[in-house]
GROMACS .gro file of C-alpha atoms in nm:
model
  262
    1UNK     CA    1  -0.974  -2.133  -2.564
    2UNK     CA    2  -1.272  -2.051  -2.343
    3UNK     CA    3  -1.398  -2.375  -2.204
    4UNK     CA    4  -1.622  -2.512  -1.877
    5UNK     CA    5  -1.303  -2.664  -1.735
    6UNK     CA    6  -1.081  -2.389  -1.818
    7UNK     CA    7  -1.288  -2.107  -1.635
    8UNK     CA    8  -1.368  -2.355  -1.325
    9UNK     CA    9  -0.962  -2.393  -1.344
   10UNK     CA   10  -0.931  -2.097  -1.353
   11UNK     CA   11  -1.189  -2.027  -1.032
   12UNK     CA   12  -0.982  -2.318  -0.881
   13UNK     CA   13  -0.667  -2.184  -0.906
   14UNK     CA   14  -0.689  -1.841  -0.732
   15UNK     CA   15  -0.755  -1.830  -0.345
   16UNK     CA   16  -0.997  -1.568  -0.333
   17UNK     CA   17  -1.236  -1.730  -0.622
   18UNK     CA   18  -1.170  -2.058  -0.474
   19UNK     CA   19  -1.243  -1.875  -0.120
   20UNK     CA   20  -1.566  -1.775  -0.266
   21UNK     CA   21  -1.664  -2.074  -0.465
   22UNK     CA   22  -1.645  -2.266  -0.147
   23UNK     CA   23  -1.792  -2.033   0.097
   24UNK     CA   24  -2.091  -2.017  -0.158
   25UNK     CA   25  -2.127  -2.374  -0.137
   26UNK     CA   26  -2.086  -2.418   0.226
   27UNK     CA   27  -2.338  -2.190   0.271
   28UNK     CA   28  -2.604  -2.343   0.065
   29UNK     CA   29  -2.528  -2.701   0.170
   30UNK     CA   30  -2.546  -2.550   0.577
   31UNK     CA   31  -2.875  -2.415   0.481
   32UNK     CA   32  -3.014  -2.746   0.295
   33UNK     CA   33  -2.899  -2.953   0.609
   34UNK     CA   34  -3.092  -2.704   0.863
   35UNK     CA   35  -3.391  -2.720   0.663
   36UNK     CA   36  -3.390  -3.100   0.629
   37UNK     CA   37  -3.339  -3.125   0.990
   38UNK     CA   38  -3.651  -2.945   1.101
   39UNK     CA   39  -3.870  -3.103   0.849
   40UNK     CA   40  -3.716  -3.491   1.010
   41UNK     CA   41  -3.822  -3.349   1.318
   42UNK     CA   42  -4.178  -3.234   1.222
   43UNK     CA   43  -4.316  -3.521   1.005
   44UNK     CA   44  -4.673  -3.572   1.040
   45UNK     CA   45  -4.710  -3.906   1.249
   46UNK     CA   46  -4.836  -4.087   0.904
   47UNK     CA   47  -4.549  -4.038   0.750
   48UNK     CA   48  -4.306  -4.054   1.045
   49UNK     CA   49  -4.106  -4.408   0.814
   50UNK     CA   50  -3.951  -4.112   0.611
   51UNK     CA   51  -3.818  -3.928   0.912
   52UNK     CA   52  -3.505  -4.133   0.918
   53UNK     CA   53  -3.445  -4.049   0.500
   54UNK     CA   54  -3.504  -3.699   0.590
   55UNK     CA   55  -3.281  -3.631   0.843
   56UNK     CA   56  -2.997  -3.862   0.615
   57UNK     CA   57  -3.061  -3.596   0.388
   58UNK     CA   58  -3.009  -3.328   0.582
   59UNK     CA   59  -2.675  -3.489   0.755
   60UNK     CA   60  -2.531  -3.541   0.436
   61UNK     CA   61  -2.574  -3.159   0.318
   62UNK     CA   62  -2.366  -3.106   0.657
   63UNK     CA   63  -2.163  -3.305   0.559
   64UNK     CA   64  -2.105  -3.166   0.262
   65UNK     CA   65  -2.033  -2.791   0.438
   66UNK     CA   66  -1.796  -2.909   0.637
   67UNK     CA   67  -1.638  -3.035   0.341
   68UNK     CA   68  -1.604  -2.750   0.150
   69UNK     CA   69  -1.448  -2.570   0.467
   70UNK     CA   70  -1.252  -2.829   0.457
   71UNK     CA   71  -1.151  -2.733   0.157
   72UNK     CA   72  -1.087  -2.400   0.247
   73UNK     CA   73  -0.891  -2.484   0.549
   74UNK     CA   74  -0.654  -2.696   0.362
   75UNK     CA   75  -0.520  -2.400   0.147
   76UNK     CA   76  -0.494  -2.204   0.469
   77UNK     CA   77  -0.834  -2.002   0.399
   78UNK     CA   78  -1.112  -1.855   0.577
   79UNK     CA   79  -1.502  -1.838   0.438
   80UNK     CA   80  -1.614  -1.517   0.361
   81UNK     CA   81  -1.985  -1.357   0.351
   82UNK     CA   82  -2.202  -1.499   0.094
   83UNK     CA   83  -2.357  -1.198  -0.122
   84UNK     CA   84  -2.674  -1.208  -0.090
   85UNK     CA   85  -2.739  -1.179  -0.488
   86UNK     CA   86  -2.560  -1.544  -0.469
   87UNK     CA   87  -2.712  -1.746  -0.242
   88UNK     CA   88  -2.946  -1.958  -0.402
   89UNK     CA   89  -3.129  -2.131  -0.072
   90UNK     CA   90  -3.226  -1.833   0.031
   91UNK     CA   91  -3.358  -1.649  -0.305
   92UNK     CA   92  -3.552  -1.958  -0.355
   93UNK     CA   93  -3.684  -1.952   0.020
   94UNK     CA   94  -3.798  -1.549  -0.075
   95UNK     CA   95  -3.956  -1.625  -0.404
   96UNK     CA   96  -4.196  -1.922  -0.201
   97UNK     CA   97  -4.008  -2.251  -0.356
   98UNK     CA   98  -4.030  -2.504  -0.041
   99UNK     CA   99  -4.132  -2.468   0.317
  100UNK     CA  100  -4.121  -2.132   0.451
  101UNK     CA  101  -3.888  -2.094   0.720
  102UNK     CA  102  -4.092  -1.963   0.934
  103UNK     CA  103  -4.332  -2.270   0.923
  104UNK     CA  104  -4.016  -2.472   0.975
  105UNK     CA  105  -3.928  -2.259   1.269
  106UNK     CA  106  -4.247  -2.326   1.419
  107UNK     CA  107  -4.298  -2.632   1.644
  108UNK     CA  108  -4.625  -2.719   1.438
  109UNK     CA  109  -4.629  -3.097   1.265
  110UNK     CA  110  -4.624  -3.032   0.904
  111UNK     CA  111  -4.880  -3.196   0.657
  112UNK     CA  112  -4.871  -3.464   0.402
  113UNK     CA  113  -4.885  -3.154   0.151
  114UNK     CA  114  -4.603  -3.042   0.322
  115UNK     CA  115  -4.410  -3.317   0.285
  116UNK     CA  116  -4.543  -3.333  -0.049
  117UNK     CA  117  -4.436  -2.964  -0.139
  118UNK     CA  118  -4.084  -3.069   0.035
  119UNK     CA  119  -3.995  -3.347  -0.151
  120UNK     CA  120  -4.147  -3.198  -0.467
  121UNK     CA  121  -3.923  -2.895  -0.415
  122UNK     CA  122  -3.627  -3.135  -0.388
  123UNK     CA  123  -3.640  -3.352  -0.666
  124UNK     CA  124  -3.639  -3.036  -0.879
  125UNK     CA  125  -3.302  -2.866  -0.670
  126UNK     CA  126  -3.111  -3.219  -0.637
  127UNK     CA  127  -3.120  -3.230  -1.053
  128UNK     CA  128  -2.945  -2.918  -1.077
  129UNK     CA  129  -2.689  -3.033  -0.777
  130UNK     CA  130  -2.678  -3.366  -0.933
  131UNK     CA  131  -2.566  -3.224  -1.272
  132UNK     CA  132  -2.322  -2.977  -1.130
  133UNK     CA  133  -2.204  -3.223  -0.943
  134UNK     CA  134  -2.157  -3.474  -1.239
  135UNK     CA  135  -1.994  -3.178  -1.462
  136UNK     CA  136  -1.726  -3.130  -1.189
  137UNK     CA  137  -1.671  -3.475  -1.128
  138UNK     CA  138  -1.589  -3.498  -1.497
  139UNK     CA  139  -1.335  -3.224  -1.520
  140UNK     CA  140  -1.163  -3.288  -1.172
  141UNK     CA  141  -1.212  -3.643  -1.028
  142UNK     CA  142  -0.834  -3.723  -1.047
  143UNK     CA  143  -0.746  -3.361  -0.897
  144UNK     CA  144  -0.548  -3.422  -0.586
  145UNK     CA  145  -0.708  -3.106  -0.398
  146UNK     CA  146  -1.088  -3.127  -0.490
  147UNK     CA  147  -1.114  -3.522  -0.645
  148UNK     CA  148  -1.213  -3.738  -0.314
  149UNK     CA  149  -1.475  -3.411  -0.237
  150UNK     CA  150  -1.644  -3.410  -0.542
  151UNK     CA  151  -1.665  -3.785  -0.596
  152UNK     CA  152  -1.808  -3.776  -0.277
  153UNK     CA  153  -2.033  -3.535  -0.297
  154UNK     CA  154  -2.138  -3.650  -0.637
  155UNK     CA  155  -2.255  -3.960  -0.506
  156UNK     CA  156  -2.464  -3.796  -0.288
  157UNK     CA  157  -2.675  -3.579  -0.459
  158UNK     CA  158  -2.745  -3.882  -0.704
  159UNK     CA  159  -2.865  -4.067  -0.389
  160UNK     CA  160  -3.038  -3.754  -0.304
  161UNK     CA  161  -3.233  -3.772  -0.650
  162UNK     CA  162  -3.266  -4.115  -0.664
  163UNK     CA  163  -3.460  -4.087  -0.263
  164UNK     CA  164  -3.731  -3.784  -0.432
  165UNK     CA  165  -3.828  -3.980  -0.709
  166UNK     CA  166  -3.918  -4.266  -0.515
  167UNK     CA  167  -4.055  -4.108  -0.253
  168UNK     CA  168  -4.277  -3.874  -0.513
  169UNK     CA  169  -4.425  -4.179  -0.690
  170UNK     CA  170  -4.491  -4.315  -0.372
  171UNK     CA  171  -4.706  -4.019  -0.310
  172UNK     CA  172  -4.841  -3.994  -0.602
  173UNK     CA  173  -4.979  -4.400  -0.606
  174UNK     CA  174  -5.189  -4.240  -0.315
  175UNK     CA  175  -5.326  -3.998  -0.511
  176UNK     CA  176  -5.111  -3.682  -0.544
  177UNK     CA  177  -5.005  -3.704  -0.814
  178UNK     CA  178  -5.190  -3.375  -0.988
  179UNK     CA  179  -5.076  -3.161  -0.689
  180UNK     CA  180  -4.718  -3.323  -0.743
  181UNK     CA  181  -4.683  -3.181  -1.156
  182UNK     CA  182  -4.849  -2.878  -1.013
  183UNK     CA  183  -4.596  -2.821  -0.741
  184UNK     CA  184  -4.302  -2.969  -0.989
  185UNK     CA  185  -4.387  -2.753  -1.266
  186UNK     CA  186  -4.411  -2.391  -1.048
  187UNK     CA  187  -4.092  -2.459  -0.902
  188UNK     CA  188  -3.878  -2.612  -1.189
  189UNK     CA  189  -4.014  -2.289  -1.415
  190UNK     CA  190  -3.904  -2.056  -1.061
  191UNK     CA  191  -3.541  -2.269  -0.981
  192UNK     CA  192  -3.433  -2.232  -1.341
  193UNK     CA  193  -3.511  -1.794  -1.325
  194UNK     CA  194  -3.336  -1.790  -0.972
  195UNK     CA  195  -3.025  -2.022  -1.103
  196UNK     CA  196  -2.985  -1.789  -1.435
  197UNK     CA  197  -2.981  -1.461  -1.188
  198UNK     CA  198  -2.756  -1.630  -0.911
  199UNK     CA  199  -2.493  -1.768  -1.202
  200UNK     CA  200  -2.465  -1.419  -1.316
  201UNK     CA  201  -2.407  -1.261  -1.009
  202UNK     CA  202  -2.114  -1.530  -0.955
  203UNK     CA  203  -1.977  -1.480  -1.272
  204UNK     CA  204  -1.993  -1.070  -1.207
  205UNK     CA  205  -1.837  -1.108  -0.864
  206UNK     CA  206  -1.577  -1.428  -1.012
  207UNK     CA  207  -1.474  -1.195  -1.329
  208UNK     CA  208  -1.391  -0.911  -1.102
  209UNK     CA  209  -1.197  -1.107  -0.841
  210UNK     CA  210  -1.049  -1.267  -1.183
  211UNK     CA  211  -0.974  -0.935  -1.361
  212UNK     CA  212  -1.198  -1.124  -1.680
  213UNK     CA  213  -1.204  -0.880  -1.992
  214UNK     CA  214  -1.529  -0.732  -2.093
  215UNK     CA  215  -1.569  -0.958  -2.408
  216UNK     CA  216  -1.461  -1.237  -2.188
  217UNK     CA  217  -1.795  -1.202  -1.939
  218UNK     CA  218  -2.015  -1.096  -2.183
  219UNK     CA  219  -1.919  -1.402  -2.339
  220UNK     CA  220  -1.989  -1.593  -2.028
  221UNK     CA  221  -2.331  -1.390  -1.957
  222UNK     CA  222  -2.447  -1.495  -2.285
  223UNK     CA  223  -2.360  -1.834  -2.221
  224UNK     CA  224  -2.534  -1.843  -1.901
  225UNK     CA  225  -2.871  -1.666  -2.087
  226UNK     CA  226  -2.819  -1.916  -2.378
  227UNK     CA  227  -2.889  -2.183  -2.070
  228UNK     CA  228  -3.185  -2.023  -1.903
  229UNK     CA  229  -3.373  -1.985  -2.285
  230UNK     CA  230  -3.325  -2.363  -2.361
  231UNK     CA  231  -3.473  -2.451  -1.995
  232UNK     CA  232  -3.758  -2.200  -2.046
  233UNK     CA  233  -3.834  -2.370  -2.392
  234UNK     CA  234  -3.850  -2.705  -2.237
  235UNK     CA  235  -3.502  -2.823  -2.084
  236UNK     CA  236  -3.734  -2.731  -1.768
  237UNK     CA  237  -3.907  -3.053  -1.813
  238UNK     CA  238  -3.621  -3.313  -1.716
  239UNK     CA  239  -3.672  -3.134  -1.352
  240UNK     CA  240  -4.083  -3.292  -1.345
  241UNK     CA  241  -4.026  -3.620  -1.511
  242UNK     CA  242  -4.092  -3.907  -1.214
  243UNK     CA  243  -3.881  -4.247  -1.294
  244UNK     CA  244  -3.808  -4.540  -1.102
  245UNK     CA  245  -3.467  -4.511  -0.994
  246UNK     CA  246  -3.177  -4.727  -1.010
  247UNK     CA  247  -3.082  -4.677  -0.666
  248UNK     CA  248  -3.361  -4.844  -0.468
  249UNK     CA  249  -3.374  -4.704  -0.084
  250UNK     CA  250  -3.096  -4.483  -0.149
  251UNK     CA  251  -3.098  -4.313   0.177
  252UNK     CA  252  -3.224  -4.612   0.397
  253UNK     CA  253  -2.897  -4.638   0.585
  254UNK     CA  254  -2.674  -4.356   0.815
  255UNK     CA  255  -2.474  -4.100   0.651
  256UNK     CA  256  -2.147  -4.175   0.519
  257UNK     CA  257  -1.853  -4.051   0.711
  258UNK     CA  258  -1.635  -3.762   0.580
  259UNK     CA  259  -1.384  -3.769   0.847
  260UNK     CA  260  -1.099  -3.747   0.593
  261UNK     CA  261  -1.152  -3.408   0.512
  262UNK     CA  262  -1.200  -3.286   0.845
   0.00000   0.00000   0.00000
């Protein structure tokens, strides 16, 4: 039976899909940590309190690199390129969601609207990590390999979530709030476009590493299509939504340690 678990088991299972699975995420969470970095270090001086939460942010998508080359080192593997049809980071970076690299590059402070944009950007990204995150966590929390990592790493991205809502209704108390749903809205409605085209690309390269049937990823595609129409009829919303989170301050402290996987 075709299942969620079975195909990630499946993905799991087999070095070179597992090779690329990993070296896909390492990539992404390298890129996320470099990004945070240089926005920590370029706060405008009004906002320089959420320098600290920034850079925490950025250590812990380090963090979680290293982990998945943990990963990889563990079963005696090495990353490989990331196609560039896969990587996420940077197809949102070329279709204008977030700070332009080469404004982060600069040595310019950034703006409140910067910071604004950054965060907004953010909230929207962490819901998808958060509920890939979750979905994993669900299927392989007791898997000796890949458990402690993505109970880990879970945790995180909630934190991660919990840190851009609060921050965004922060902002938008001050009186941002109509350029925060502007900003929310044009990059939930460009993230969910870019995550349909970069989960079929993964799928293509996964099903050929895999030796999938025809019916079998055509079957997967229209899955994956099936997704991207309900978010375009609404499921885009749940990305925009502001609440007060549960986790209060989640990212007030230093990041956690993953030593163990090193």
């Amino acid at each position: 039976m075709l299942s969620a678990r079975s195909v990630f088991r499946e993905i799991l299972d087999n070095d070179e899909s597992f090779r690329l699975f990993c070296s896909i995420a390492a990539s992404g969470e390298a890129q996320g940590g470099w990004e945070n970095g240089r926005i920590a270090a370029l706060v405008p001086e009004t906002e320089r309190a959420l320098a600290p939460k920034i850079a925490r942010h950025g250590a812990d998508e380090d963090k979680h690199g290293r982990i998945f080359r943990a990963l990889l080192k563990k079963r005696g593997l090495q990353p490989v390129d990331v196609p560039p049809e896969t990587d996420y980071t940077m197809l949102l970076e070329r279709h204008g969601i977030g700070l332009a690299h080469d404004r982060l590059k600069a040595a310019e402070p950034l703006t409140v609207q910067d910071i604004v944009t950054y965060l907004a950007h953010s909230r929207v990204t962490e819901q998808r990590a958060s509920e890939q995150m979750r979905l994993l966590l669900r299927y392989f929390a007791d898997d000796p390999d890949i458990g402690r990592a993505v109970r880990m790493i879970s945790h995180d991205e909630d934190n991660h979530l919990a840190y851009c809502h609060e921050e965004l209704l922060r902002f938008a108390y001050a009186g941002h709030g109509p350029a925060i749903q502007r900003t929310l809205r044009d990059c939930a409605l460009a993230e969910i476009r870019i995550h349909r085209d970069v989960s079929l690309a993964v799928m293509e390269r996964m099903g050929r590493v895999l030796g999938w049937a025809p019916a079998k990823r055509q079957l997967l595609a229209a899955g994956i299509h099936a997704l991207h129409g309900y978010e375009r009829a609404g499921g885009w919303r749940r990305m925009v939504s502001l609440k007060t989170p549960r986790r209060r301050d989640a990212l007030g402290g230093p990041a956690t340690s993953a030593a163990e996987f090193a």
